PDB file of C-alpha atoms in Angstrom:
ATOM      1  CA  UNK L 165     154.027  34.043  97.226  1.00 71.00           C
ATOM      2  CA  UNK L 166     152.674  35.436  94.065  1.00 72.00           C
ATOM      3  CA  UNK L 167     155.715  36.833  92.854  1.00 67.00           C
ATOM      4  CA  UNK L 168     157.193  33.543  92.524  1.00 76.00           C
ATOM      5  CA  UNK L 169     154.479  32.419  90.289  1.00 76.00           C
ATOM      6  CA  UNK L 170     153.975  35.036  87.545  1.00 74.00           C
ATOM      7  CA  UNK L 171     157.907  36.341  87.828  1.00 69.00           C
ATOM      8  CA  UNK L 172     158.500  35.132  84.348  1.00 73.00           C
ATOM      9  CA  UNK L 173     155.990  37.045  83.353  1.00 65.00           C
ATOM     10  CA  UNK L 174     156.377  40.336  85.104  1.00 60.00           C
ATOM     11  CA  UNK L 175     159.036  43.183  83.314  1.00 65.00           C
ATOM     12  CA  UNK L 176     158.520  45.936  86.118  1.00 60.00           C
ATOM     13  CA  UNK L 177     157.244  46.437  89.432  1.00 65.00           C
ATOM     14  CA  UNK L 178     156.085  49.713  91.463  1.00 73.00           C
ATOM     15  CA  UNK L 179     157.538  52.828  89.150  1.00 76.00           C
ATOM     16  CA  UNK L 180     159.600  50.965  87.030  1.00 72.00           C
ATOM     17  CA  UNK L 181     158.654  51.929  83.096  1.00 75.00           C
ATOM     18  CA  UNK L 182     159.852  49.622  79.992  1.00 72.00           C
ATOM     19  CA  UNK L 183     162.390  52.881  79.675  1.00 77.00           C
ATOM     20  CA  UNK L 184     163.845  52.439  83.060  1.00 77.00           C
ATOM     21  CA  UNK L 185     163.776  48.495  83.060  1.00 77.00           C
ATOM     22  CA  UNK L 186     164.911  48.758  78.987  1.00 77.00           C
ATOM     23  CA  UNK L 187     168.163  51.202  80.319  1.00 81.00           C
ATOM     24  CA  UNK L 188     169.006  48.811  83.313  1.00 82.00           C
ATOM     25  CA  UNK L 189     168.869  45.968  80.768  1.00 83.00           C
ATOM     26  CA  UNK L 190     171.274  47.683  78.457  1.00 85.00           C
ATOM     27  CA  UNK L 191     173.391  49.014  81.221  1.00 86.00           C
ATOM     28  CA  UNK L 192     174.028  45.356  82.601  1.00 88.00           C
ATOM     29  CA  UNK L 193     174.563  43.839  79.129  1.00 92.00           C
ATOM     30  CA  UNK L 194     176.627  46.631  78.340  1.00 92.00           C
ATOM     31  CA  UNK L 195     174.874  47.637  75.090  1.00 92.00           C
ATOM     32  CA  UNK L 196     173.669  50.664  73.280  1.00 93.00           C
ATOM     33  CA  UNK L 197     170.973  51.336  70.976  1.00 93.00           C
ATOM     34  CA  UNK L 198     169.751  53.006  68.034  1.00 96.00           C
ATOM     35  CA  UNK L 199     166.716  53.575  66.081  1.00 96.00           C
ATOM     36  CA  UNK L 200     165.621  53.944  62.360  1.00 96.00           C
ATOM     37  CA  UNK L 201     161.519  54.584  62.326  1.00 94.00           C
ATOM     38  CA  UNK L 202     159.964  55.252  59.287  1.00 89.00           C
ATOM     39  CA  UNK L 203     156.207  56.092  59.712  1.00 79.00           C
ATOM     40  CA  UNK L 204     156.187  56.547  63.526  1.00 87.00           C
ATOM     41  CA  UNK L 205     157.506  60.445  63.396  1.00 88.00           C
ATOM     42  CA  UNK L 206     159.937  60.395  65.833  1.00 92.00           C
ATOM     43  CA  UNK L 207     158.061  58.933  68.416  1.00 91.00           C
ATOM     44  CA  UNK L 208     159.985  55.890  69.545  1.00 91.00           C
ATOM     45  CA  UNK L 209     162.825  58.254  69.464  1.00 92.00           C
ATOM     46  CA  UNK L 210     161.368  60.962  71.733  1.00 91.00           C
ATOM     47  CA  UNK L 211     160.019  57.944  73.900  1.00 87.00           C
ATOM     48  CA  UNK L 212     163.341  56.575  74.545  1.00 87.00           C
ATOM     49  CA  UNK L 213     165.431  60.340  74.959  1.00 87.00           C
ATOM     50  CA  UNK L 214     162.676  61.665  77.578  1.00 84.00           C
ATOM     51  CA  UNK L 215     163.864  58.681  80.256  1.00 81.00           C
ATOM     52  CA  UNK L 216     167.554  58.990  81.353  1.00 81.00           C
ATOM     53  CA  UNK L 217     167.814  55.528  82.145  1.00 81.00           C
ATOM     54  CA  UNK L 218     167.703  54.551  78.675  1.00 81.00           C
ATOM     55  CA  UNK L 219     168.698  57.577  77.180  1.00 85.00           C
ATOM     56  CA  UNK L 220     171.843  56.987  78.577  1.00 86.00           C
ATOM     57  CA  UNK L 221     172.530  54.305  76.446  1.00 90.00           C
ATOM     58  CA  UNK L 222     171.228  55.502  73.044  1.00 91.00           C
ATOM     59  CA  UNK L 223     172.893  56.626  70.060  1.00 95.00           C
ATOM     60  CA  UNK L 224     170.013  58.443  68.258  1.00 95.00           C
ATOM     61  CA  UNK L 225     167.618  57.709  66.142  1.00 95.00           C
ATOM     62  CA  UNK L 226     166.655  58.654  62.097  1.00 96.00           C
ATOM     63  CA  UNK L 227     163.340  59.534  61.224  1.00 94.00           C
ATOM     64  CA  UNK L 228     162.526  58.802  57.906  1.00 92.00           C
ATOM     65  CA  UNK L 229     159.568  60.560  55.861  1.00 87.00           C
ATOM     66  CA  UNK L 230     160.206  59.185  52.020  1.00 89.00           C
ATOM     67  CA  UNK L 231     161.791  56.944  50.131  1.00 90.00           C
ATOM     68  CA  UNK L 232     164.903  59.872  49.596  1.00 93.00           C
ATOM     69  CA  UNK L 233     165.180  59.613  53.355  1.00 93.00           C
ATOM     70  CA  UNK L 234     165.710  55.956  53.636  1.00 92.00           C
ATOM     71  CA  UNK L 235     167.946  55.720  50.665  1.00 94.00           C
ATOM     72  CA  UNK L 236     170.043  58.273  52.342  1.00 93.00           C
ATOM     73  CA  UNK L 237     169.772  56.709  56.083  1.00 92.00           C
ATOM     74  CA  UNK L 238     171.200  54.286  53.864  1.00 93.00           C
ATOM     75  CA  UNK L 239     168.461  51.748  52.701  1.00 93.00           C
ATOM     76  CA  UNK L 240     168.901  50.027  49.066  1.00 94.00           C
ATOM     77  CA  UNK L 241     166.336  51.959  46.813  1.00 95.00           C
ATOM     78  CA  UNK L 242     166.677  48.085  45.276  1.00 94.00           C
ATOM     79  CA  UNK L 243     164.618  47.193  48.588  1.00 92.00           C
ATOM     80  CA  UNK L 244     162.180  49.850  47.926  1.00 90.00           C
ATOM     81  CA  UNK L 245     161.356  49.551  44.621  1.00 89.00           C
ATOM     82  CA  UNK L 246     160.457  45.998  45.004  1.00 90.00           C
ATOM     83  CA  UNK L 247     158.684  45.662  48.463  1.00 86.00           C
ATOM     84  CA  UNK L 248     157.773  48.772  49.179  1.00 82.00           C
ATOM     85  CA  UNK L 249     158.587  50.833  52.437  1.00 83.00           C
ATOM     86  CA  UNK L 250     156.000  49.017  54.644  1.00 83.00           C
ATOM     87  CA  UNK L 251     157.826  45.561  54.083  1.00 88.00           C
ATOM     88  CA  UNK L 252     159.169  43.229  57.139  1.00 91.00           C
ATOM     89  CA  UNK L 253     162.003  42.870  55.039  1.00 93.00           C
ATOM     90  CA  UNK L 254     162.502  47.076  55.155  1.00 94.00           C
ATOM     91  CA  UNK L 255     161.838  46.881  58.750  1.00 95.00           C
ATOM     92  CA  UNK L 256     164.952  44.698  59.233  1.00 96.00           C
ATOM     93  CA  UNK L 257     167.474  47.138  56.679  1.00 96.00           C
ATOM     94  CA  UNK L 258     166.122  50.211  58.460  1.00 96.00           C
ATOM     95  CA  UNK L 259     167.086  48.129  62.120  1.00 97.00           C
ATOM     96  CA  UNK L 260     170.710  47.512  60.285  1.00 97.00           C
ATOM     97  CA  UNK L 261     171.291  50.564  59.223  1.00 97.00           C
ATOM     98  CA  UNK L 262     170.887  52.346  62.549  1.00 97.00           C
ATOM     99  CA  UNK L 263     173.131  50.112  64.026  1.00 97.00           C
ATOM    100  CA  UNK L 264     175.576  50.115  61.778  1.00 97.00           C
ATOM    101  CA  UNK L 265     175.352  53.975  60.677  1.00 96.00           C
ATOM    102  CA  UNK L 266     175.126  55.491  64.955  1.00 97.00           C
ATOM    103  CA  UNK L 267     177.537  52.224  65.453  1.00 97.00           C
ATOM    104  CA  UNK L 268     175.030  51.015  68.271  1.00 97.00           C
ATOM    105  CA  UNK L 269     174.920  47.110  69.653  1.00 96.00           C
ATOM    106  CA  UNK L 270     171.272  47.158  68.769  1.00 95.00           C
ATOM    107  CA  UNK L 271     169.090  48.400  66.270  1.00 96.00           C
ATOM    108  CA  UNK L 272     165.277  48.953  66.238  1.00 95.00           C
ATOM    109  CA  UNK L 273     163.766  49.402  62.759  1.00 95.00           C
ATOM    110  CA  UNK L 274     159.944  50.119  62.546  1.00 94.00           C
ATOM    111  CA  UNK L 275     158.090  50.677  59.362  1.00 90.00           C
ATOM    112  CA  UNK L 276     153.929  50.524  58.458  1.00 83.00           C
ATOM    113  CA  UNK L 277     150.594  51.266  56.541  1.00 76.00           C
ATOM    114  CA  UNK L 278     149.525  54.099  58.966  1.00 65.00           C
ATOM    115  CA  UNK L 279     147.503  56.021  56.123  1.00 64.00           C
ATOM    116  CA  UNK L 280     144.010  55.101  55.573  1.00 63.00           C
ATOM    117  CA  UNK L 281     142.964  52.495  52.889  1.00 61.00           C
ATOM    118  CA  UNK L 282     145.597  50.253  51.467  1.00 60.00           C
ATOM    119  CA  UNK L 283     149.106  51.441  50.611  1.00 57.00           C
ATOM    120  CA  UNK L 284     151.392  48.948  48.223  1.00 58.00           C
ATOM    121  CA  UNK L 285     148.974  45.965  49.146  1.00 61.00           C
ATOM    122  CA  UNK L 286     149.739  46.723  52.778  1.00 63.00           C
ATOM    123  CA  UNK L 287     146.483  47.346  54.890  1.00 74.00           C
ATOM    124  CA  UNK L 288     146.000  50.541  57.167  1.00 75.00           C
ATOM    125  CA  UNK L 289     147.385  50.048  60.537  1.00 79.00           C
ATOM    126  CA  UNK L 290     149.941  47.183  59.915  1.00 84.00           C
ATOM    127  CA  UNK L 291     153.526  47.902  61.149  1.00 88.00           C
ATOM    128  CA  UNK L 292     156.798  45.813  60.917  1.00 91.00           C
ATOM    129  CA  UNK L 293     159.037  45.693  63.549  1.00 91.00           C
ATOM    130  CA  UNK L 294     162.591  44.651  63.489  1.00 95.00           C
ATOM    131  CA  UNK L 295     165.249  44.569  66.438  1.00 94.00           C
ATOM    132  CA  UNK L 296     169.152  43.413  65.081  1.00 96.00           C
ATOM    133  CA  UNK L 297     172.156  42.870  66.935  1.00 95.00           C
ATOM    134  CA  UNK L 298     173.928  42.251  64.039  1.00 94.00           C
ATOM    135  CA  UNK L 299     174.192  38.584  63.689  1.00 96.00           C
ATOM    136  CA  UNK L 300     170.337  37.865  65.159  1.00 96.00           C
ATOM    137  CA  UNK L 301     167.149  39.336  63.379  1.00 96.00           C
ATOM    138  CA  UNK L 302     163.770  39.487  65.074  1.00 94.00           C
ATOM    139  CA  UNK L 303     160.736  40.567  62.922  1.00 94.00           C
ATOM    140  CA  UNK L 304     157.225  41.515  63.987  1.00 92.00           C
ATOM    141  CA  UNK L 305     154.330  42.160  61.920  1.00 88.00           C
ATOM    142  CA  UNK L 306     150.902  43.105  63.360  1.00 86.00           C
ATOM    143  CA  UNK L 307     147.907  45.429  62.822  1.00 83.00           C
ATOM    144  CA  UNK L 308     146.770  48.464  65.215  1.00 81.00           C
ATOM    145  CA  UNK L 309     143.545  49.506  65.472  1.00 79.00           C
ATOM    146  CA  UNK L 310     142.223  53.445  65.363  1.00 76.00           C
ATOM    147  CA  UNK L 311     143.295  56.895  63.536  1.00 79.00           C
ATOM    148  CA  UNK L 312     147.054  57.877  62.678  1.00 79.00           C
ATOM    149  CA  UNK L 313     148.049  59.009  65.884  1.00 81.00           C
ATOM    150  CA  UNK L 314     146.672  56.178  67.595  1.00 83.00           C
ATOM    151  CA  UNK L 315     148.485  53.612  65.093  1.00 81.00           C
ATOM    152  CA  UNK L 316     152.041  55.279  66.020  1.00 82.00           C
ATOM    153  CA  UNK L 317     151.633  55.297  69.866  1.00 85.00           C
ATOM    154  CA  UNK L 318     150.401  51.685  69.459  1.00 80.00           C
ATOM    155  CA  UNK L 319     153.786  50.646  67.338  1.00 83.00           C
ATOM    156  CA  UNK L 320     155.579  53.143  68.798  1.00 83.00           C
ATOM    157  CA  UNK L 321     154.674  50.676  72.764  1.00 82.00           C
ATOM    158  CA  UNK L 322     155.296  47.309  70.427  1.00 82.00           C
ATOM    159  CA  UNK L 323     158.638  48.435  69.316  1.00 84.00           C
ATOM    160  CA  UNK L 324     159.357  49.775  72.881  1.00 77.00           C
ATOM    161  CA  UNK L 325     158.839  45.947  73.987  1.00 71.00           C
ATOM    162  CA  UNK L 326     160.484  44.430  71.324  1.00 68.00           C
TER     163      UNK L 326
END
């Protein structure tokens, strides 16, 4: 049977989404989740809140626009100042603040260069993503391809899989 062979390898069958199969996941482990996306808009966050199955289990999510806004989602301006907004290392203090400020299990943090040319050495189209628990970190750093609003859908699917 094919199944058998690529199982490992397959998240979803038939309707199932990475919402729905992300929600089921939470729902078994008994976990919640909560975002902090700098860069992306809001789109991770309107992702995850338009699929009950894993809306179910989220906290919320805070969009961040400036360096203000992460100081006040609670980001050390520290952090800022000396790597910049499009860092991994900001990536992984925007994924521990949500957590710990919407008191989730999980936190998703997702930060990039999605303006053209080359912002704070950082290279148009590269986005850090970080997913917490609290005692385990997981970073991801890679570069999209296309214009603005193709960048964010593209990180926006990365840090849904993450």
């Amino acid at each position: 049977d094919l199944m058998e062979i690529v199982r490992e390898h397959v998240w979803g069958v038939d309707g199932d989404t990475l919402e729905t199969v992300g929600g089921r996941l939470l729902a078994e482990k008994n976990l919640n989740l909560a975002v902090m996306e700098d860069y992306t808009g809001g789109l991770l966050t309107a992702t995850i809140t338009g699929t009950p199955e894993i809306a179910a289990h989220f906290k919320g999510g805070i969009v961040t626009a400036s360096d203000e806004a992460c100081v006040a989602g609670g980001i050390d301006y520290s952090l800022i100042s000396n790597h910049g907004r499009h860092s991994a290392g900001m990536a992984q203090a925007l994924a521990e603040a949500a957590r710990e400020r919407l008191g989730a299990s999980v936190g998703i943090g997702v930060t990039g260069a999605n303006e053209p040319g080359e912002v704070a050495g950082r290279i148009y189209g590269t986005f850090n993503i970080a997913v917490t628990d609290g005692v385990n970190t997981r970073t991801m750093t890679t570069r999209y391809p296309g214009d603005k609003n193709r960048v964010r859908r593209w990180a926006t699917s990365a840090a849904r899989c993450a």
